Short mmCIF file of C-alpha atoms and ligand atoms in Angstrom, two decimals:
data_model
loop_
_atom_site.label_atom_id
_atom_site.label_comp_id
_atom_site.label_asym_id
_atom_site.label_seq_id
_atom_site.Cartn_x
_atom_site.Cartn_y
_atom_site.Cartn_z
CA MET A 1 9.35 38.77 11.77
CA VAL A 2 7.91 36.84 8.80
CA LYS A 3 4.15 36.50 8.78
CA TYR A 4 3.18 33.34 6.93
CA ASP A 5 0.04 32.97 4.88
CA VAL A 6 -0.52 29.49 6.29
CA LEU A 7 1.02 27.60 9.19
CA ILE A 8 0.41 23.83 9.26
CA ILE A 9 0.97 21.91 12.49
CA GLY A 10 1.96 18.31 11.75
CA ALA A 11 4.04 16.74 8.97
CA GLY A 12 2.20 13.45 8.70
CA ILE A 13 0.75 12.36 5.38
CA VAL A 14 -2.31 14.59 5.84
CA GLY A 15 -0.39 17.73 6.84
CA LEU A 16 2.07 17.32 3.96
CA SER A 17 -0.67 16.53 1.45
CA THR A 18 -2.37 19.75 2.58
CA ALA A 19 0.88 21.70 2.26
CA TYR A 20 1.46 20.33 -1.25
CA HIS A 21 -2.08 21.07 -2.42
CA LEU A 22 -2.04 24.59 -0.97
CA LYS A 23 1.01 25.35 -3.09
CA MET A 24 -0.57 23.66 -6.10
CA LEU A 25 -3.65 25.87 -5.70
CA ASP A 26 -1.66 29.05 -5.16
CA PRO A 27 2.11 28.87 -5.68
CA LYS A 28 2.57 32.37 -4.24
CA LEU A 29 1.35 31.36 -0.79
CA ASN A 30 3.97 31.50 1.93
CA VAL A 31 3.37 28.20 3.75
CA ILE A 32 5.26 26.74 6.70
CA VAL A 33 4.88 23.29 8.30
CA VAL A 34 6.02 22.64 11.87
CA GLU A 35 6.65 19.13 13.13
CA LYS A 36 7.85 18.01 16.54
CA LYS A 37 9.62 14.91 15.21
CA SER A 38 12.90 15.03 13.33
CA SER A 39 11.46 13.84 10.01
CA PRO A 40 8.10 13.52 8.24
CA GLY A 41 5.53 10.78 8.76
CA GLN A 42 6.72 9.63 12.19
CA GLY A 43 3.32 9.92 13.90
CA GLU A 44 0.35 7.69 13.03
CA THR A 45 1.55 7.61 9.44
CA GLY A 46 4.70 5.75 10.41
CA LYS A 47 2.86 3.22 12.59
CA ALA A 48 0.47 1.90 9.98
CA PRO A 49 1.00 -1.32 8.03
CA GLY A 50 0.06 0.65 4.93
CA GLY A 51 -3.12 -1.05 3.85
CA PHE A 52 -4.88 0.86 1.06
CA ARG A 53 -8.33 0.42 -0.38
CA LEU A 54 -9.67 2.11 -3.45
CA ASP A 55 -13.30 1.07 -3.26
CA VAL A 56 -13.75 -1.16 -0.21
CA TRP A 57 -16.32 1.21 1.26
CA THR A 58 -20.08 1.33 1.59
CA SER A 59 -20.11 5.08 2.20
CA LYS A 60 -20.29 7.24 -0.91
CA THR A 61 -18.25 9.84 0.94
CA ASN A 62 -15.50 7.34 1.72
CA LEU A 63 -15.64 6.10 -1.86
CA SER A 64 -15.00 9.61 -3.20
CA LEU A 65 -12.11 10.15 -0.78
CA GLY A 66 -10.61 6.68 -1.17
CA ARG A 67 -10.98 6.25 -4.91
CA SER A 68 -9.57 9.66 -5.82
CA SER A 69 -6.64 9.31 -3.40
CA ILE A 70 -5.65 5.84 -4.53
CA MET A 71 -5.98 6.82 -8.19
CA PHE A 72 -3.67 9.76 -7.49
CA TYR A 73 -1.10 7.51 -5.80
CA ARG A 74 -1.37 5.12 -8.74
CA HIS A 75 -0.75 8.03 -11.10
CA ILE A 76 2.35 8.99 -9.10
CA GLN A 77 3.62 5.43 -9.26
CA GLU A 78 2.74 4.56 -12.86
CA ASP A 79 2.99 7.88 -14.72
CA LEU A 80 5.63 9.72 -12.69
CA LYS A 81 7.53 6.47 -12.04
CA ILE A 82 7.96 7.16 -8.35
CA ASP A 83 8.03 3.84 -6.57
CA LEU A 84 5.37 3.80 -3.88
CA GLY A 85 5.65 0.03 -3.52
CA MET A 86 1.94 -0.41 -4.26
CA LYS A 87 1.07 -4.10 -4.16
CA TRP A 88 -2.45 -4.83 -5.39
CA VAL A 89 -2.89 -8.03 -3.42
CA GLY A 90 -6.50 -7.29 -2.45
CA TYR A 91 -8.33 -7.40 0.89
CA LEU A 92 -9.83 -10.76 1.92
CA PHE A 93 -12.46 -10.89 4.67
CA MET A 94 -13.16 -14.33 6.12
CA MET A 95 -16.33 -15.05 8.06
CA ASP A 96 -19.06 -17.57 8.81
CA ASN A 97 -22.43 -17.75 7.04
CA GLY A 98 -24.16 -15.88 9.87
CA LEU A 99 -21.97 -12.82 9.48
CA TYR A 100 -22.09 -13.09 5.71
CA GLU A 101 -25.90 -12.84 5.92
CA THR A 102 -25.71 -9.73 8.08
CA ALA A 103 -23.15 -8.22 5.67
CA LYS A 104 -25.59 -8.54 2.74
CA PRO A 105 -27.07 -5.02 3.02
CA ALA A 106 -23.53 -3.63 2.94
CA LEU A 107 -22.70 -5.79 -0.07
CA ASN A 108 -25.89 -4.74 -1.85
CA LYS A 109 -24.90 -1.13 -1.34
CA MET A 110 -21.42 -1.86 -2.65
CA ASP A 111 -22.99 -3.57 -5.70
CA SER A 112 -25.03 -0.45 -6.38
CA MET A 113 -21.87 1.67 -6.18
CA GLY A 114 -19.97 -0.60 -8.59
CA VAL A 115 -17.53 -1.96 -5.99
CA LYS A 116 -15.83 -5.08 -7.26
CA TYR A 117 -15.49 -8.22 -5.15
CA ARG A 118 -15.36 -12.00 -5.52
CA ILE A 119 -16.65 -14.69 -3.22
CA TYR A 120 -14.48 -17.64 -2.19
CA SER A 121 -15.89 -20.84 -0.73
CA LYS A 122 -14.38 -22.35 2.39
CA GLU A 123 -12.94 -25.15 0.25
CA ASP A 124 -11.14 -22.56 -1.95
CA LEU A 125 -9.81 -20.80 1.13
CA ALA A 126 -8.61 -23.98 2.79
CA ARG A 127 -6.88 -25.09 -0.41
CA ASN A 128 -5.35 -21.78 -1.55
CA LEU A 129 -4.50 -20.22 1.78
CA ASN A 130 -3.96 -23.22 4.03
CA VAL A 131 -6.34 -21.66 6.51
CA ASN A 132 -8.16 -23.87 9.00
CA VAL A 133 -11.82 -23.17 8.25
CA ASN A 134 -13.28 -25.55 10.86
CA VAL A 135 -12.03 -24.14 14.12
CA LEU A 136 -14.88 -24.97 16.43
CA ASP A 137 -13.37 -27.23 19.09
CA GLU A 138 -14.46 -26.71 22.72
CA GLU A 139 -11.80 -24.08 23.32
CA ALA A 140 -12.70 -22.11 20.19
CA LYS A 141 -16.36 -22.22 21.20
CA SER A 142 -15.52 -20.84 24.63
CA MET A 143 -13.66 -18.02 22.85
CA ASN A 144 -16.76 -17.26 20.74
CA LEU A 145 -14.83 -17.95 17.55
CA ARG A 146 -16.61 -18.93 14.37
CA ASN A 147 -15.86 -21.24 11.50
CA ILE A 148 -14.96 -19.75 8.15
CA ASP A 149 -17.59 -20.37 5.48
CA VAL A 150 -17.02 -17.49 3.08
CA GLY A 151 -14.24 -15.23 1.88
CA LEU A 152 -15.00 -11.84 0.37
CA MET A 153 -12.14 -10.73 -1.81
CA PHE A 154 -11.83 -7.08 -2.88
CA PRO A 155 -9.17 -6.80 -5.59
CA ASN A 156 -8.87 -2.99 -5.63
CA ALA A 157 -6.84 -2.87 -2.46
CA GLY A 158 -3.47 -3.85 -1.09
CA TYR A 159 -0.55 -2.30 0.74
CA TRP A 160 2.15 0.20 -0.08
CA ARG A 161 5.07 2.15 1.30
CA GLN A 162 3.29 5.25 2.54
CA GLU A 163 6.63 6.78 3.55
CA ASN A 164 7.47 7.15 -0.16
CA MET A 165 4.31 9.18 -0.74
CA VAL A 166 5.11 11.30 2.32
CA LYS A 167 8.55 11.94 0.81
CA PHE A 168 6.93 12.92 -2.50
CA TYR A 169 4.68 15.50 -0.84
CA GLU A 170 7.56 16.83 1.25
CA MET A 171 9.99 17.17 -1.66
CA GLU A 172 7.46 18.75 -4.00
CA PHE A 173 6.37 21.18 -1.29
CA ILE A 174 9.98 22.24 -0.66
CA ARG A 175 10.60 22.49 -4.42
CA MET A 176 7.68 24.95 -4.55
CA ASN A 177 9.42 27.04 -1.85
CA GLY A 178 7.45 25.67 1.07
CA LYS A 179 9.22 25.68 4.43
CA ILE A 180 9.33 22.87 7.00
CA LEU A 181 10.66 23.11 10.55
CA TYR A 182 11.35 19.71 12.12
CA ASN A 183 12.10 19.20 15.82
CA THR A 184 9.67 22.03 16.50
CA PHE A 185 6.98 21.48 19.08
CA THR A 186 3.87 23.66 19.05
CA SER A 187 2.76 24.23 22.62
CA ARG A 188 -0.28 26.35 21.84
CA ILE A 189 -2.13 28.44 19.32
CA ILE A 190 -2.27 32.07 20.34
CA THR A 191 -5.62 33.75 19.84
CA GLY A 192 -6.45 37.43 20.03
CA PRO A 193 -8.75 40.09 18.60
CA ARG A 194 -8.70 40.61 14.85
CA ILE A 195 -8.56 44.36 15.50
CA GLU A 196 -6.54 45.30 18.56
CA PHE A 197 -7.49 48.34 20.64
CA ASN A 198 -4.73 47.80 23.20
CA ILE A 199 -7.15 47.80 26.11
CA PRO A 200 -6.76 45.41 29.08
CA ASN A 201 -7.83 41.76 28.77
CA GLU A 202 -8.52 41.77 25.07
CA PRO A 203 -10.36 40.11 23.38
CA HIS A 204 -13.70 41.15 24.83
CA ILE A 205 -17.07 39.66 24.01
CA TRP A 206 -17.70 42.18 21.25
CA GLN A 207 -14.42 41.49 19.49
CA GLU A 208 -13.85 38.96 16.73
CA VAL A 209 -11.30 36.40 17.88
CA ILE A 210 -8.77 34.88 15.52
CA ALA A 211 -5.60 32.83 15.78
CA LYS A 212 -2.53 35.04 15.57
CA GLY A 213 -0.03 32.24 15.25
CA ALA A 214 1.50 29.41 17.22
CA LEU A 215 3.89 29.32 20.12
CA THR A 216 6.62 26.76 19.50
CA ASP A 217 9.80 25.82 21.33
CA LYS A 218 11.65 27.72 18.58
CA GLY A 219 9.61 30.88 19.14
CA PHE A 220 6.35 32.43 18.01
CA ILE A 221 5.28 31.86 14.39
CA GLU A 222 2.81 34.39 13.06
CA ALA A 223 0.33 33.36 10.36
CA ASN A 224 -2.90 34.46 8.73
CA GLU A 225 -4.30 30.93 8.62
CA ILE A 226 -3.55 27.89 10.75
CA VAL A 227 -4.12 24.25 9.83
CA VAL A 228 -4.03 21.71 12.63
CA ALA A 229 -3.08 18.34 11.10
CA ALA A 230 -1.83 16.81 14.33
CA SER A 231 -4.09 13.70 14.34
CA ALA A 232 -4.06 12.08 17.80
CA TRP A 233 -2.51 15.19 19.31
CA ALA A 234 -5.01 17.68 17.86
CA PRO A 235 -7.28 17.69 20.94
CA GLN A 236 -4.28 18.70 23.11
CA ILE A 237 -3.72 21.71 20.87
CA LEU A 238 -7.35 22.64 20.32
CA ASP A 239 -8.99 22.05 23.72
CA SER A 240 -6.96 24.87 25.24
CA ILE A 241 -8.42 27.40 22.80
CA GLY A 242 -11.97 26.10 23.07
CA ILE A 243 -12.29 24.14 19.83
CA ASP A 244 -13.80 20.68 20.11
CA CYS A 245 -12.42 18.74 17.15
CA HIS A 246 -14.82 15.82 17.69
CA PHE A 247 -12.19 13.13 17.39
CA LYS A 248 -10.17 11.31 20.00
CA PRO A 249 -7.11 9.10 20.00
CA LYS A 250 -7.19 5.42 20.91
CA LYS A 251 -4.16 3.14 21.15
CA ARG A 252 -3.66 0.56 18.40
CA GLN A 253 -0.98 -2.12 18.31
CA VAL A 254 1.05 -3.87 15.64
CA PHE A 255 3.04 -7.10 15.97
CA ILE A 256 5.55 -8.18 13.35
CA VAL A 257 6.22 -11.87 12.84
CA LYS A 258 8.95 -13.02 10.47
CA ALA A 259 7.91 -15.62 7.89
CA ASN A 260 10.97 -17.75 8.45
CA THR A 261 9.44 -21.21 8.31
CA GLU A 262 8.23 -23.03 5.20
CA PRO A 263 4.57 -23.24 6.38
CA LEU A 264 4.53 -19.47 7.03
CA LYS A 265 6.01 -18.78 3.60
CA GLN A 266 3.41 -21.04 2.00
CA VAL A 267 0.61 -18.93 3.44
CA MET A 268 2.36 -15.74 2.34
CA PHE A 269 2.76 -16.90 -1.27
CA ALA A 270 -0.77 -18.26 -1.59
CA LYS A 271 -1.90 -18.69 -5.16
CA GLY A 272 -5.29 -17.97 -6.69
CA PHE A 273 -5.98 -14.51 -5.29
CA ASN A 274 -4.03 -12.04 -7.43
CA LYS A 275 -1.44 -11.71 -10.18
CA LEU A 276 1.36 -11.46 -7.62
CA ASN A 277 0.61 -14.96 -6.33
CA ALA A 278 0.66 -13.53 -2.85
CA ALA A 279 -1.77 -13.74 0.03
CA PRO A 280 -4.13 -10.78 0.24
CA PHE A 281 -4.31 -8.45 3.23
CA LEU A 282 -6.30 -10.79 5.50
CA PHE A 283 -9.14 -10.09 7.90
CA ILE A 284 -10.69 -12.70 10.19
CA TYR A 285 -13.81 -11.78 12.08
CA VAL A 286 -13.38 -11.97 15.86
CA ARG A 287 -16.31 -10.27 17.58
CA GLY A 288 -18.26 -6.99 17.75
CA GLU A 289 -16.43 -4.61 15.44
CA SER A 290 -13.11 -6.40 15.90
CA TRP A 291 -11.33 -8.07 13.02
CA LEU A 292 -7.95 -9.69 13.35
CA TRP A 293 -5.98 -8.26 10.45
CA MET A 294 -2.77 -9.50 8.93
CA LYS A 295 -0.58 -8.00 6.22
CA PRO A 296 1.60 -10.70 4.68
CA ASP A 297 4.41 -8.47 3.38
CA ILE A 298 6.17 -10.32 0.58
CA GLY A 299 8.92 -7.67 0.42
CA GLU A 300 9.88 -7.93 4.09
CA LEU A 301 8.95 -11.62 4.39
CA ALA A 302 7.05 -10.70 7.53
CA TYR A 303 3.48 -10.58 8.78
CA TRP A 304 2.16 -7.38 10.32
CA ILE A 305 -0.65 -8.37 12.67
CA GLY A 306 -3.15 -6.45 14.77
CA CYS A 307 -6.69 -6.25 16.06
CA SER A 308 -8.70 -3.28 17.30
CA ASP A 309 -10.16 -3.47 20.79
CA HIS A 310 -13.00 -1.20 21.83
CA LEU A 311 -14.87 -1.13 25.18
CA GLY A 312 -12.35 -0.89 28.01
CA ARG A 313 -9.59 0.65 25.87
CA ALA A 314 -9.21 4.25 27.01
CA TYR A 315 -9.24 7.29 24.78
CA GLY A 316 -6.33 9.67 25.05
CA VAL A 317 -2.63 9.96 24.36
CA VAL A 318 -0.63 8.62 27.27
CA GLU A 319 2.76 8.77 25.57
CA ASP A 320 3.90 9.68 22.07
CA ASP A 321 5.26 6.28 21.06
CA PRO A 322 3.52 3.80 23.34
CA PRO A 323 4.87 0.25 23.47
CA ALA A 324 2.78 -2.66 22.27
CA GLU A 325 1.59 -4.93 25.09
CA GLU A 326 3.16 -8.39 25.07
CA ASN A 327 0.10 -10.00 26.64
CA PHE A 328 -2.21 -8.44 24.06
CA TYR A 329 -0.46 -10.68 21.57
CA LYS A 330 0.23 -13.68 23.78
CA TYR A 331 -3.22 -14.14 25.30
CA GLY A 332 -5.28 -12.33 22.68
CA ILE A 333 -4.12 -12.32 19.08
CA TYR A 334 -1.98 -15.45 19.26
CA GLN A 335 -4.81 -17.55 20.70
CA VAL A 336 -7.15 -16.58 17.87
CA LEU A 337 -4.52 -16.68 15.14
CA VAL A 338 -3.31 -20.23 15.79
CA LYS A 339 -6.85 -21.58 15.59
CA TYR A 340 -7.09 -20.43 11.99
CA PHE A 341 -3.41 -20.59 11.09
CA PRO A 342 -1.66 -23.33 13.09
CA GLN A 343 1.44 -22.35 11.10
CA PHE A 344 1.91 -19.63 13.77
CA ILE A 345 2.12 -22.05 16.70
CA ASN A 346 5.18 -21.22 18.81
CA VAL A 347 6.08 -18.31 16.54
CA TYR A 348 6.30 -14.94 18.31
CA PRO A 349 6.79 -11.37 17.12
CA SER A 350 10.31 -10.19 16.41
CA ASN A 351 9.11 -6.62 16.70
CA SER A 352 6.11 -4.62 17.81
CA HIS A 353 4.95 -1.05 18.19
CA ALA A 354 1.83 0.94 18.88
CA GLY A 355 0.28 4.19 17.78
CA TYR A 356 -3.10 5.87 17.85
CA TYR A 357 -6.16 5.98 15.65
CA ASP A 358 -7.80 9.41 15.75
CA ILE A 359 -11.40 8.27 15.95
CA SER A 360 -14.20 10.57 14.79
CA ILE A 361 -17.84 10.70 15.81
CA ASP A 362 -19.03 8.74 12.78
CA GLY A 363 -15.88 7.05 11.50
CA LEU A 364 -15.43 9.56 8.68
CA PRO A 365 -12.80 12.28 8.63
CA ILE A 366 -13.42 15.82 9.78
CA VAL A 367 -12.28 18.99 8.03
CA HIS A 368 -13.62 21.89 9.98
CA LYS A 369 -12.91 25.59 10.01
CA GLU A 370 -13.47 27.92 12.93
CA SER A 371 -12.35 31.52 12.39
CA ASN A 372 -8.95 31.17 10.67
CA ILE A 373 -8.18 27.73 12.14
CA THR A 374 -8.78 24.66 9.96
CA VAL A 375 -8.73 21.28 11.64
CA VAL A 376 -8.29 18.01 9.77
CA GLY A 377 -8.41 14.61 11.44
CA GLY A 378 -10.63 11.81 12.59
CA THR A 379 -9.12 9.51 10.01
CA SER A 380 -9.97 6.54 12.25
CA GLY A 381 -7.49 3.97 11.02
CA ASN A 382 -7.74 4.44 7.28
CA GLY A 383 -6.36 7.90 6.65
CA LEU A 384 -3.58 6.78 4.33
CA SER A 385 -6.21 5.67 1.87
CA LYS A 386 -7.81 9.13 1.90
CA ALA A 387 -4.90 11.47 2.57
CA ASP A 388 -4.65 12.95 -0.89
CA ALA A 389 -8.33 13.90 -1.00
CA LEU A 390 -8.14 15.19 2.56
CA GLY A 391 -5.19 17.40 1.65
CA ARG A 392 -7.16 18.88 -1.24
CA ILE A 393 -10.25 19.43 0.91
CA THR A 394 -8.26 20.94 3.77
CA ALA A 395 -6.37 23.26 1.42
CA ALA A 396 -9.63 24.42 -0.17
CA THR A 397 -11.24 24.90 3.25
CA CYS A 398 -8.28 26.93 4.46
CA LEU A 399 -8.56 29.17 1.37
CA ASN A 400 -12.32 29.61 1.96
CA ARG A 401 -13.29 27.80 -1.22
CA GLU A 402 -16.65 26.11 -1.39
CA TYR A 403 -15.46 23.10 -3.38
CA ALA A 404 -12.27 21.09 -3.64
CA GLU A 405 -11.36 19.35 -6.85
CA LEU A 406 -10.38 15.74 -6.17
CA TYR A 407 -8.04 13.79 -8.42
CA GLY A 408 -10.16 12.67 -11.38
CA GLY A 409 -12.15 15.90 -11.41
CA GLU A 410 -14.90 15.33 -8.83
CA LYS A 411 -15.98 18.55 -7.11
CA PHE A 412 -16.30 17.91 -3.38
CA LYS A 413 -18.26 20.33 -1.22
CA VAL A 414 -15.81 21.01 1.59
CA SER A 415 -18.46 21.74 4.24
CA ASP A 416 -19.67 18.14 3.88
CA LEU A 417 -16.81 17.06 6.17
CA SER A 418 -17.27 19.91 8.64
CA ILE A 419 -18.81 19.55 12.07
CA VAL A 420 -21.59 22.13 11.71
CA ASN A 421 -22.78 21.41 8.14
CA ARG A 422 -21.74 17.77 8.08
CA ASN A 423 -23.28 15.89 5.19
CA ILE A 424 -21.76 12.45 4.92
CA ASP A 425 -22.93 9.03 3.87
CA LYS A 426 -22.33 6.72 6.84
CA GLU A 427 -19.98 3.77 6.55
CA ILE A 428 -21.68 0.48 7.40
CA PHE A 429 -18.75 -1.82 6.61
CA ILE A 430 -16.52 -1.06 9.57
CA ILE A 431 -13.18 -2.79 10.06
C1 FAD B 501 -1.57 0.90 14.15
C2 FAD B 501 -2.16 1.69 13.02
C3 FAD B 501 -2.55 1.03 11.86
C4 FAD B 501 -3.09 1.76 10.80
N1 FAD B 501 -3.36 1.11 9.62
C5 FAD B 501 -3.75 1.82 8.54
C6 FAD B 501 -3.87 1.21 7.27
O1 FAD B 501 -3.55 0.03 7.10
N2 FAD B 501 -4.33 1.95 6.24
C7 FAD B 501 -4.66 3.26 6.38
O2 FAD B 501 -5.09 3.87 5.39
N3 FAD B 501 -4.50 3.89 7.56
C8 FAD B 501 -4.05 3.21 8.64
N4 FAD B 501 -3.88 3.82 9.85
C9 FAD B 501 -4.31 5.21 9.98
C10 FAD B 501 -3.32 6.16 9.36
O3 FAD B 501 -2.03 5.85 9.81
C11 FAD B 501 -3.73 7.57 9.76
O4 FAD B 501 -5.08 7.78 9.41
C12 FAD B 501 -2.88 8.61 9.05
O5 FAD B 501 -1.51 8.30 9.15
C13 FAD B 501 -3.14 9.98 9.66
O6 FAD B 501 -2.21 10.88 9.11
P1 FAD B 501 -1.99 12.26 9.79
O7 FAD B 501 -1.03 13.02 8.97
O8 FAD B 501 -3.32 12.88 10.09
O9 FAD B 501 -1.39 11.90 11.23
P2 FAD B 501 0.12 11.75 11.72
O10 FAD B 501 0.93 10.94 10.82
O11 FAD B 501 0.04 11.32 13.14
O12 FAD B 501 0.66 13.23 11.64
C14 FAD B 501 0.45 14.18 12.66
C15 FAD B 501 1.79 14.81 12.94
O13 FAD B 501 1.62 15.89 13.84
C16 FAD B 501 2.76 15.94 14.66
N5 FAD B 501 2.41 16.70 15.85
C17 FAD B 501 1.47 16.37 16.76
N6 FAD B 501 1.40 17.30 17.72
C18 FAD B 501 2.33 18.24 17.41
C19 FAD B 501 2.74 19.44 18.04
N7 FAD B 501 2.18 19.87 19.17
N8 FAD B 501 3.73 20.16 17.46
C20 FAD B 501 4.30 19.74 16.29
N9 FAD B 501 3.96 18.60 15.67
C21 FAD B 501 2.97 17.87 16.22
C22 FAD B 501 3.06 14.47 14.94
O14 FAD B 501 4.38 14.27 15.36
C23 FAD B 501 2.76 13.84 13.60
O15 FAD B 501 3.92 13.71 12.80
C24 FAD B 501 -3.31 3.15 10.92
C25 FAD B 501 -2.94 3.81 12.10
C26 FAD B 501 -2.35 3.09 13.13
C27 FAD B 501 -1.93 3.82 14.38
#
């Protein structure tokens, strides 16, 4: 039986980025990826609308991860001429003066980190985007909605086709003799003593315990190192061997509305925000930490719409591909959306789906090693924007290196994302 140097569980963007960077660091490594789905990027990666942000962060840690990853993707697109469909439309956050005031500390921090943004007045927004900035009728008041006074526009952001980047990692990994098994479900990681004495009930308290490999529905796969890149499903795999990964899944929903009326197209092709003459990725403040977000996709001529809910929404994976909830749109999103964009009145989604965010303790990703098991996850809804850096950090962690080199040359201390020696700069601009 082959014993692999590294076994990676999960062929999402993070698992495949890790696989690619392991081979880049050491081409001789014998690396295998196992994935329960029939093709790559069908988990969280395939559910996301593909928003990316290079520098829309207040956390220095996020800035390092986001900037280096997006610059790498840009390099792939512009220098290697691989079309990732990157559209630099920007992110536009719309809010009232009250929220703008409370966002000032975050903006000051962004200023100090050199993050670029522009401010739009409500008149600009109403004119360029056809958004209703004065929403406060009696109904809107009873819904706790707010007028729009200010727009914060971050140009170094947009959306892309993440599946093309996933394909890049997969193909390059295979070209470097990496192996991928699709349709292969890992039921558990098998642990045992590093040194076996063949006595009953090993391992005993005096023995060092390591992972020996993983039990899959295609048989046992033996490996020296295991990387768990299974996002929402990681707790299922890790709880049973006593590793607390410190992130949990929570359902998130996406509704797709076709822009097949003139008013909806007008919003989509809004002028005055970017060179593409397209509406930015839009965010309207709702309440608490909830923003209604909307990706106006000029390629598909469709809006991808969603909003995170918090208290009352359970943690945990109930089913692999959960359906979106019709009433979440009908009585939730729709009611808010039409106040700001009456263009959506009587327009309903042609499609919808749901997935999971893997939410970490502090909103930043986790790369943690226990014995010979490296866990990566906790990407909390923005992992596409950081996946390249996370792959580099996970690969370096797996190979017991102290630092990972991010794209652009920054040396990142890998233990900074661990659970035990965590040393992160907290994000205060949470979407
Ligand atoms: C609705 C939604 C919107 C989002 N929007 C954005 C966005 O706009 N921008 C952004 O940057 N991020 C966004 N995200 C987050 C982003 O999608 C994730 O952070 C990222 O895809 C995580 O990648 P991953 O490889 O860790 O996870 P995944 O893509 O989920 O990969 C994990 C893989 O492991 C496999 N797996 C799990 N268990 C097993 C097992 N037992 N055996 C074998 N295989 C297994 C799964 O099938 C899956 O393919 C969004 C997520 C969702 C759900």
